[in-house]
Coordinates of C-alpha atoms in Angstrom, one line a residue:
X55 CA 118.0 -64.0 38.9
X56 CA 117.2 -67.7 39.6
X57 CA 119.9 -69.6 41.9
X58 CA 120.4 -73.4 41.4
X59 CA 117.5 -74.0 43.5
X60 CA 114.7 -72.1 42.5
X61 CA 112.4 -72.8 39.8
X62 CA 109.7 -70.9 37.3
X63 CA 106.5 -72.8 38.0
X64 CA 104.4 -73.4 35.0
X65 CA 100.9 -74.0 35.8
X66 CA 99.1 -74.5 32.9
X67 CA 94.7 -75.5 32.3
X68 CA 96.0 -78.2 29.7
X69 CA 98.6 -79.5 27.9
X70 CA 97.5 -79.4 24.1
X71 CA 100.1 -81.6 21.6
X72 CA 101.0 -78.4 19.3
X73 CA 102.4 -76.3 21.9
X74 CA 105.8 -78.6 22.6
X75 CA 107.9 -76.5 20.6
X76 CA 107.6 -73.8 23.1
X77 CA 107.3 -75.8 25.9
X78 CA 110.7 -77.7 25.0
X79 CA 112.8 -74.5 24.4
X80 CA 111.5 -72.9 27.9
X81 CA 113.3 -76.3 29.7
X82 CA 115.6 -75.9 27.3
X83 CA 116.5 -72.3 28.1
X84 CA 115.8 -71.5 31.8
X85 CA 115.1 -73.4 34.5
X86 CA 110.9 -74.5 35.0
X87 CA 108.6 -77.0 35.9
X88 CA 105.5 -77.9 34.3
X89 CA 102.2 -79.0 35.8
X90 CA 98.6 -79.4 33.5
X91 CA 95.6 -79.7 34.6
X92 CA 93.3 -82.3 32.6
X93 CA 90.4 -80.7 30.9
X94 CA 90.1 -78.3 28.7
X95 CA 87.8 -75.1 29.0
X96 CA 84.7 -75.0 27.0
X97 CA 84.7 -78.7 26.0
X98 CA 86.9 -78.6 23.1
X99 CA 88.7 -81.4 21.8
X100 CA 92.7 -81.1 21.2
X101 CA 95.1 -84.0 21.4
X102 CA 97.1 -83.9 24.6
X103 CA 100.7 -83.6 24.8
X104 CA 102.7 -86.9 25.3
X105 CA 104.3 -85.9 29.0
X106 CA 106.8 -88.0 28.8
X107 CA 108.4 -85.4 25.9
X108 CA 108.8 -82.5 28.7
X109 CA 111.6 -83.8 31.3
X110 CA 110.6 -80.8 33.2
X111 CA 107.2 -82.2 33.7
X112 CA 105.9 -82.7 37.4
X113 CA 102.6 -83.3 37.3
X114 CA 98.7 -83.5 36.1
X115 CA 96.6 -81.9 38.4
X116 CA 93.0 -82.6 38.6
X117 CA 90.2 -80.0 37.6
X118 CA 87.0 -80.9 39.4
X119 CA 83.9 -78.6 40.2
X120 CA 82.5 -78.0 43.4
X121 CA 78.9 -76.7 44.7
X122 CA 78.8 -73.0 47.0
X123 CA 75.1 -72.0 47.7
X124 CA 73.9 -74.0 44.7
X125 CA 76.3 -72.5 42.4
X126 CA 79.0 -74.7 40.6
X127 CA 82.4 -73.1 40.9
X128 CA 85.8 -74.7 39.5
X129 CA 88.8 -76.1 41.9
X130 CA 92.0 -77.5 40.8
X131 CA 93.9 -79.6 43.2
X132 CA 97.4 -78.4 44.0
X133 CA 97.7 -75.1 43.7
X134 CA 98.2 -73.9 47.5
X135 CA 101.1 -76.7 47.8
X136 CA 102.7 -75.1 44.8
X137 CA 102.5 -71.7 46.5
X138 CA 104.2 -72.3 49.9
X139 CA 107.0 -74.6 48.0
X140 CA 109.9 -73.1 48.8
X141 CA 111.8 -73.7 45.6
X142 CA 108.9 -71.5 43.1
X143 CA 109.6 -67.8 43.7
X144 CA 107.7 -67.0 40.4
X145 CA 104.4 -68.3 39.0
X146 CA 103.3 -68.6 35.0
X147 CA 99.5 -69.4 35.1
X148 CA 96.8 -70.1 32.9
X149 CA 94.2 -67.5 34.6
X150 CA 90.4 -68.3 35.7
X151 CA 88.5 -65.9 37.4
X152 CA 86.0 -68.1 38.0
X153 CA 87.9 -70.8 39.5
X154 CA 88.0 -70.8 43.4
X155 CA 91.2 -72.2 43.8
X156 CA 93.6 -69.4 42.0
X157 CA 91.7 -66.6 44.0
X158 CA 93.5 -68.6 47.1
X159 CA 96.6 -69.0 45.2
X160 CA 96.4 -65.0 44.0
X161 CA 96.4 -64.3 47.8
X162 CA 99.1 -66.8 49.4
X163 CA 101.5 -65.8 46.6
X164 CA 101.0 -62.0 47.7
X165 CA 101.2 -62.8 51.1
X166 CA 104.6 -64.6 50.5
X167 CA 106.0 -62.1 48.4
X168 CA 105.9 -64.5 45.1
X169 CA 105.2 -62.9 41.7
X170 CA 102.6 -64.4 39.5
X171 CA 102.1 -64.1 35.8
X172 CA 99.6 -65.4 33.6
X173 CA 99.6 -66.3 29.8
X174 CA 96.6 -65.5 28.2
X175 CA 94.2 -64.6 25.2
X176 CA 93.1 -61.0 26.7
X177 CA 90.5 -59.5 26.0
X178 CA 88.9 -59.6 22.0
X179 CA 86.1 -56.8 22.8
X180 CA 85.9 -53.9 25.0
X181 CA 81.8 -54.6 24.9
X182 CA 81.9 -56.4 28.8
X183 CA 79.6 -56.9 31.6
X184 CA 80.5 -54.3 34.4
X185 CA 80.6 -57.1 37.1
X186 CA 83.2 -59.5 34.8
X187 CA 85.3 -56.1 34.0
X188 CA 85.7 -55.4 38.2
X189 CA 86.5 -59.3 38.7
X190 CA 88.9 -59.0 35.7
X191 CA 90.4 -55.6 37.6
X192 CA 90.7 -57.1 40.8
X193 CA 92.1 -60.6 39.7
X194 CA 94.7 -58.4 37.7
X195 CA 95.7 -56.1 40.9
X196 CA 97.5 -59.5 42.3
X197 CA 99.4 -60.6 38.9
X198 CA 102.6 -59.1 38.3
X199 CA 102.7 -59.2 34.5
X200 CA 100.5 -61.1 31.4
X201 CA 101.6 -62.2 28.7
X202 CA 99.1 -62.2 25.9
X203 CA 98.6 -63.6 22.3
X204 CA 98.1 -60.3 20.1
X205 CA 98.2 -56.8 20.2
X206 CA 94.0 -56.4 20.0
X207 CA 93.8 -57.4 23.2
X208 CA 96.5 -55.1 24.6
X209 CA 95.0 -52.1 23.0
X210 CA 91.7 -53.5 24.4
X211 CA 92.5 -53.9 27.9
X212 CA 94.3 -50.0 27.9
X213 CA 91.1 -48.8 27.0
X214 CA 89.4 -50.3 29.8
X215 CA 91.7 -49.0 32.0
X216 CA 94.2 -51.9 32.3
X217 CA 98.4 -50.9 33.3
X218 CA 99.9 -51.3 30.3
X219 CA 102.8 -51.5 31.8
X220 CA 101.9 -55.1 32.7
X221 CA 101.1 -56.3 29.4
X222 CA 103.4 -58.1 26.6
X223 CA 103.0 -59.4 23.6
X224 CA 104.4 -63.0 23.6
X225 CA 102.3 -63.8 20.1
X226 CA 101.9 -68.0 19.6
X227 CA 103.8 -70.9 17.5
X228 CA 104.0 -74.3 16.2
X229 CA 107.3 -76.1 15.4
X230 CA 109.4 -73.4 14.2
X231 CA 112.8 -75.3 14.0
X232 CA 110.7 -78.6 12.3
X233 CA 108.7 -75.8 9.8
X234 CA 112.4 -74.4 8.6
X235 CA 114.4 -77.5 7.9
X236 CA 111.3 -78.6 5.4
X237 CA 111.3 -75.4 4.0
X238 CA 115.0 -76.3 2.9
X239 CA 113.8 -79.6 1.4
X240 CA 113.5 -80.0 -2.2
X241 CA 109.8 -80.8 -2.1
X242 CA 107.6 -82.4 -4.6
X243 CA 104.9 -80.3 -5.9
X244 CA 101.4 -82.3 -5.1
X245 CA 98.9 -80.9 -7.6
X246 CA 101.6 -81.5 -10.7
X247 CA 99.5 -84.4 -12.4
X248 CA 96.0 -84.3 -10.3
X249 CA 95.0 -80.7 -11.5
X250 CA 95.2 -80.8 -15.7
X251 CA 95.6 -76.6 -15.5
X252 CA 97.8 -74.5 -14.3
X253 CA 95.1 -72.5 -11.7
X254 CA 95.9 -70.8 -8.9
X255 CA 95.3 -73.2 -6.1
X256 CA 93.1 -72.2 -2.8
X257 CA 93.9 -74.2 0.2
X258 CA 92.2 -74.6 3.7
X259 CA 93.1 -77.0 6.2
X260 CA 91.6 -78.0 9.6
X261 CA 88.8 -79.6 11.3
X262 CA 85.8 -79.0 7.8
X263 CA 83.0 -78.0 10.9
X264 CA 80.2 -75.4 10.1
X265 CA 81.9 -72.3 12.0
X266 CA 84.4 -72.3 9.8
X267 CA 81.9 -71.3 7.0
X268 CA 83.5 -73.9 4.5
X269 CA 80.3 -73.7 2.1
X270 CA 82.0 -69.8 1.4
X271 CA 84.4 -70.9 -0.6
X272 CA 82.5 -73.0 -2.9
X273 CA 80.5 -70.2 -3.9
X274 CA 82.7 -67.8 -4.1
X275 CA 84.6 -70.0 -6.9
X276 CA 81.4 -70.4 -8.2
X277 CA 81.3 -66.3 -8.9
X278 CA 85.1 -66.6 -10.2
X279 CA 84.3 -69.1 -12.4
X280 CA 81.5 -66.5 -14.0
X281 CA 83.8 -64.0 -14.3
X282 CA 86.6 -66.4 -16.3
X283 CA 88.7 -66.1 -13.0
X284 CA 89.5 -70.1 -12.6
X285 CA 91.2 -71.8 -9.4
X286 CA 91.6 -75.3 -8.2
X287 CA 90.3 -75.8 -4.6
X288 CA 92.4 -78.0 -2.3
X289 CA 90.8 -79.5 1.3
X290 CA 92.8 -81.1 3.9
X291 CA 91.3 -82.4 6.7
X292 CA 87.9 -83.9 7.8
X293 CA 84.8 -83.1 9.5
X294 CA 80.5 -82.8 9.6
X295 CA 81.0 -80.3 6.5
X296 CA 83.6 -82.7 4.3
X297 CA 80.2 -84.7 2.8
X298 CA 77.8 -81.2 2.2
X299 CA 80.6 -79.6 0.7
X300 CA 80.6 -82.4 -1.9
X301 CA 77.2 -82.6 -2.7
X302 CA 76.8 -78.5 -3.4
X303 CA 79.5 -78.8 -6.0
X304 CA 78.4 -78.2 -9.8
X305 CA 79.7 -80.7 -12.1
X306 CA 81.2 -78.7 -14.4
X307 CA 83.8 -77.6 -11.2
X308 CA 84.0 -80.8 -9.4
X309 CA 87.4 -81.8 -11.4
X310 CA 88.8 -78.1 -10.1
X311 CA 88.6 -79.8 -6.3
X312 CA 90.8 -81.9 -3.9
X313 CA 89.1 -83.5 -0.9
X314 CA 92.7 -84.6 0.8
X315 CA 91.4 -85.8 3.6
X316 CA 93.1 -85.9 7.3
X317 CA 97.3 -85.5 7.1
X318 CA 99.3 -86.0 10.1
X319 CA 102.8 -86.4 8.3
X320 CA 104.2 -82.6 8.4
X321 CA 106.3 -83.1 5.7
X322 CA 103.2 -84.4 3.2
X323 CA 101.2 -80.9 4.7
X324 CA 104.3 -78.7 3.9
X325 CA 103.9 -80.0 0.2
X326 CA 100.5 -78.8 -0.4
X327 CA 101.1 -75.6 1.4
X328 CA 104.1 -74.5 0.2
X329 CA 103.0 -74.9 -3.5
X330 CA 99.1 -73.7 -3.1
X331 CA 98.9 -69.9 -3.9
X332 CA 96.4 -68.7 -1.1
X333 CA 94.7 -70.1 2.1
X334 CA 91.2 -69.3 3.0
X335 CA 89.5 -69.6 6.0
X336 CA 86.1 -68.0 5.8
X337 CA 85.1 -68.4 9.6
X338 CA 88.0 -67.1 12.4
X339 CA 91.3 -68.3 11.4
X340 CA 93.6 -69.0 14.6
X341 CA 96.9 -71.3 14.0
X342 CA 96.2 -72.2 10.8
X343 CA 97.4 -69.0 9.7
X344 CA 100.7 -69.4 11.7
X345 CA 100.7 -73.3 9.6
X346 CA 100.2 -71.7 6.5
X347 CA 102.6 -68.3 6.7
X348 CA 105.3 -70.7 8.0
X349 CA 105.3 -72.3 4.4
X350 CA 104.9 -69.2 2.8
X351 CA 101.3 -69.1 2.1
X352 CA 99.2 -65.7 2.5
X353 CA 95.8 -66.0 3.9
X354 CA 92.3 -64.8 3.4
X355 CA 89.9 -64.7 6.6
X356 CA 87.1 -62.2 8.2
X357 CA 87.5 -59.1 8.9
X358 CA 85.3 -59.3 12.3
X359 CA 88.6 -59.4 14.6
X360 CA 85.7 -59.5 17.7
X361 CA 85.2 -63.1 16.7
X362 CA 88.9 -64.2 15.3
X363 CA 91.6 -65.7 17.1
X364 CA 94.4 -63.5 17.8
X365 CA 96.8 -65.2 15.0
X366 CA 94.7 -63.3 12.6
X367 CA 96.9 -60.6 13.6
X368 CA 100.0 -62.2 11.8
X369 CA 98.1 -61.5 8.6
X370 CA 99.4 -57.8 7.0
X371 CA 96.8 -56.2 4.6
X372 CA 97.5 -56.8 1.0
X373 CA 101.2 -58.1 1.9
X374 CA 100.7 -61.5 3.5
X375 CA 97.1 -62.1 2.8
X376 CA 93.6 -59.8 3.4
X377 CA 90.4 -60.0 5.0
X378 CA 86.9 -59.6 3.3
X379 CA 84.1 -58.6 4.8
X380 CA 82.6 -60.8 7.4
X381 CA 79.8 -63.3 5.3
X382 CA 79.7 -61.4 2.1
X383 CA 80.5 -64.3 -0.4
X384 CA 80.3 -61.7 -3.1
X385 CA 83.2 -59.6 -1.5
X386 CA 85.7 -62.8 -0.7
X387 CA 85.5 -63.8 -4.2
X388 CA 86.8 -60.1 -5.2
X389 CA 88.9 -60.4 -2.4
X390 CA 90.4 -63.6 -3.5
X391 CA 90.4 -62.2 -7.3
X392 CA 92.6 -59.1 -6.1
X393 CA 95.0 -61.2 -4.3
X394 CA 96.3 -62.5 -7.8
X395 CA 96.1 -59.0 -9.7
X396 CA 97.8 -57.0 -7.1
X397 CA 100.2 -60.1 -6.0
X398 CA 102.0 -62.0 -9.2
X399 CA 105.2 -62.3 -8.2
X400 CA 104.4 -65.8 -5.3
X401 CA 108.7 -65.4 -4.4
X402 CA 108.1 -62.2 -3.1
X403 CA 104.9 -62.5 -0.7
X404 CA 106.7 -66.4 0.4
X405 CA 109.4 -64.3 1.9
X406 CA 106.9 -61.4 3.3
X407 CA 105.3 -64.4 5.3
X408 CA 108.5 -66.2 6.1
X409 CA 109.4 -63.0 7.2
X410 CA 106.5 -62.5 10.3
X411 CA 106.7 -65.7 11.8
X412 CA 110.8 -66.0 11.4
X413 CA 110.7 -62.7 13.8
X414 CA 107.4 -63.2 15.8
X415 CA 105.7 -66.4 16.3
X416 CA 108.4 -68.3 17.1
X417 CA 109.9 -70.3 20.0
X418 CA 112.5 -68.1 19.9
X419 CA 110.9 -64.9 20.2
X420 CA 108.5 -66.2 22.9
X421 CA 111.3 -67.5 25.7
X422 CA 113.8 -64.3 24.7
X423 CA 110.1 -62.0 25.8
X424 CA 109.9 -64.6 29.3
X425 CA 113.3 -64.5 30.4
X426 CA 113.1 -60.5 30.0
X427 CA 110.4 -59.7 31.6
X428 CA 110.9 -62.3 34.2
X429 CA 114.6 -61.8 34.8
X430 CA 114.9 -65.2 34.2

């Protein structure tokens, strides 16, 4: 166990705004520092936590890239100071085989006897490059333990020969506690006066870009329409798509849709997901389906899990939602069509989805999984 003096250092690639919840219960339940570094892999774009939330916070750290033989390699400041600090007997890391700097860190923590454990996505496919697989093995010979986002990725990394002794599922969340005192609210139901039917009402929400295949669910409707199976479409959010999705609608459909627009107020977005029937996310669905099941609303997506995000995971064939096969507009429309044959009673699959994240992807579940495996 911890004494007074020692800490759990937290070294994470970034700090994104969504992941407070869990980073506020780990302060909150054993004791950790934080530090971030400042960019983001791949250049994506997510809002950065507000540091001053964390008190545990210590520091940013700066990411920078640095040139070896003409070859560009990744270096984050900090890291060896961390390592010989005297009060940070364990590690949690983001990992990066391909950054310079851990590979030092990796080998000063061994050398000193410190344990090093790193949160992580895993591995999607078991389809790798031989030279990345014997990086991966040899970067995971120094790390005492991962904790990774979905079970895929365990059974993947088994198969290619990973301990899977080393390996637990810590699954992901949004604000649990803040998502289950709404849910108590009496809420008003949004579509009551815009939609003049009583349809079923599809839902996506996020960020309307072109990967997420948006134009998918315009046709399908288009094909339940046909077969006298009528919905009401609901958008929330912006984007590059927002303006082609407009212009591709029929007019004899265009009353049947909601563009919302952006929503930042948590207790406006509980409204419209709590009362719409079914989310659908054609491209990979990642957090959204975590948003949506924490309301009580099943979700459609893909059924290529090589290219989803481990939250698909959260989604239980048939009970809190169902995947149709990967582009096929033809086969999401039956899926979708299926969904209200084989599911009219909404009560019952609200508390199926209530039920995954209330004993999974939560807070809760996540720093109970550290502290045990850590001996925190």
């Amino acid at each position: 166990m911890f004494n007074c003096k020692e800490q759990l250092c937290c070294i994470f690639n970034y700090a994104p705004h969504y992941r407070f919840p869990i980073y506020k219960k780990m302060e909150e339940t054993f004791p950790v520092h934080f530090y971030f570094g400042n960019c983001l892999f791949n250049n994506e774009q997510i809002e950065k936590l507000d540091y001053s939330k964390l008190c545990k916070f210590k520091k940013e750290l700066t990411v920078r890239s640095i040139h070896i033989f003409g070859r560009s390699i990744e270096c984050t400041s900090g890291w060896l100071r961390l390592a010989v600090n005297s009060r940070y007997k364990q590690f949690l890391i983001t990992p990066n085989q391909y950054a310079l700097n851990q590979w030092l860190f990796l080998l000063l923590c061994f050398v000193l006897r410190k344990n090093v454990y790193v949160w992580m996505h895993g591995l999607r496919s078991k389809q790798i490059p031989r030279r990345a697989l014997r990086i991966w093995k040899i970067y995971d010979y120094f790390v005492k333990g991962s904790f990774l986002y979905g079970n895929r990725a365990k059974e993947n990394m088994i198969q290619l020969g990973f301990n899977p002794n080393k390996l637990h599922i810590i699954y992901n969340s949004l604000d649990f506690e803040e998502s289950k005192k709404i849910r108590n609210i009496s809420l008003q139901n949004p579509y009551i006066g815009y939609f003049q039917n009583n349809y079923p009402v599809l839902i996506f929400i996020g960020r309307m870009t072109a990967v997420k295949k948006l134009y998918m669910i315009s046709e399908a409707v288009k094909l339940l329409h046909k077969k006298g199976r009528n919905v009401n479409v609901v958008f929330i959010g912006d984007g590059p798509e927002r303006a082609n999705l407009q212009k591709s609608m029929p007019d004899n459909l265009k009353e049947r849709y909601w563009f919302v627009g952006s929503l930042y107020d948590e207790c406006e977005i509980a409204k419209f997901l709590y009362y719409a029937d079914l989310c659908v996310s054609p491209g990979n669905v990642g957090l959204t389906a975590i948003h949506a099941m924490s309301y009580g609303l099943p979700v459609i997506t893909n059924d290529n899990f090589e290219i989803q995000m481990p939250e698909f995971e959260a989604i239980e064939q048939e009970k809190t939602g169902d995947f149709f096969k990967e582009n096929d507009i033809a086969d999401l429309a039956d899926k979708i069509e299926l969904w209200f044959v084989n599911n009219p009673n909404r009560e019952i699959v609200r508390r199926r989805c209530y039920d995954v994240i209330d004993t999974k992807y939560n807070p809760d579940y996540q720093t109970n999984l550290l502290k045990e495996v850590m001996n925190l």
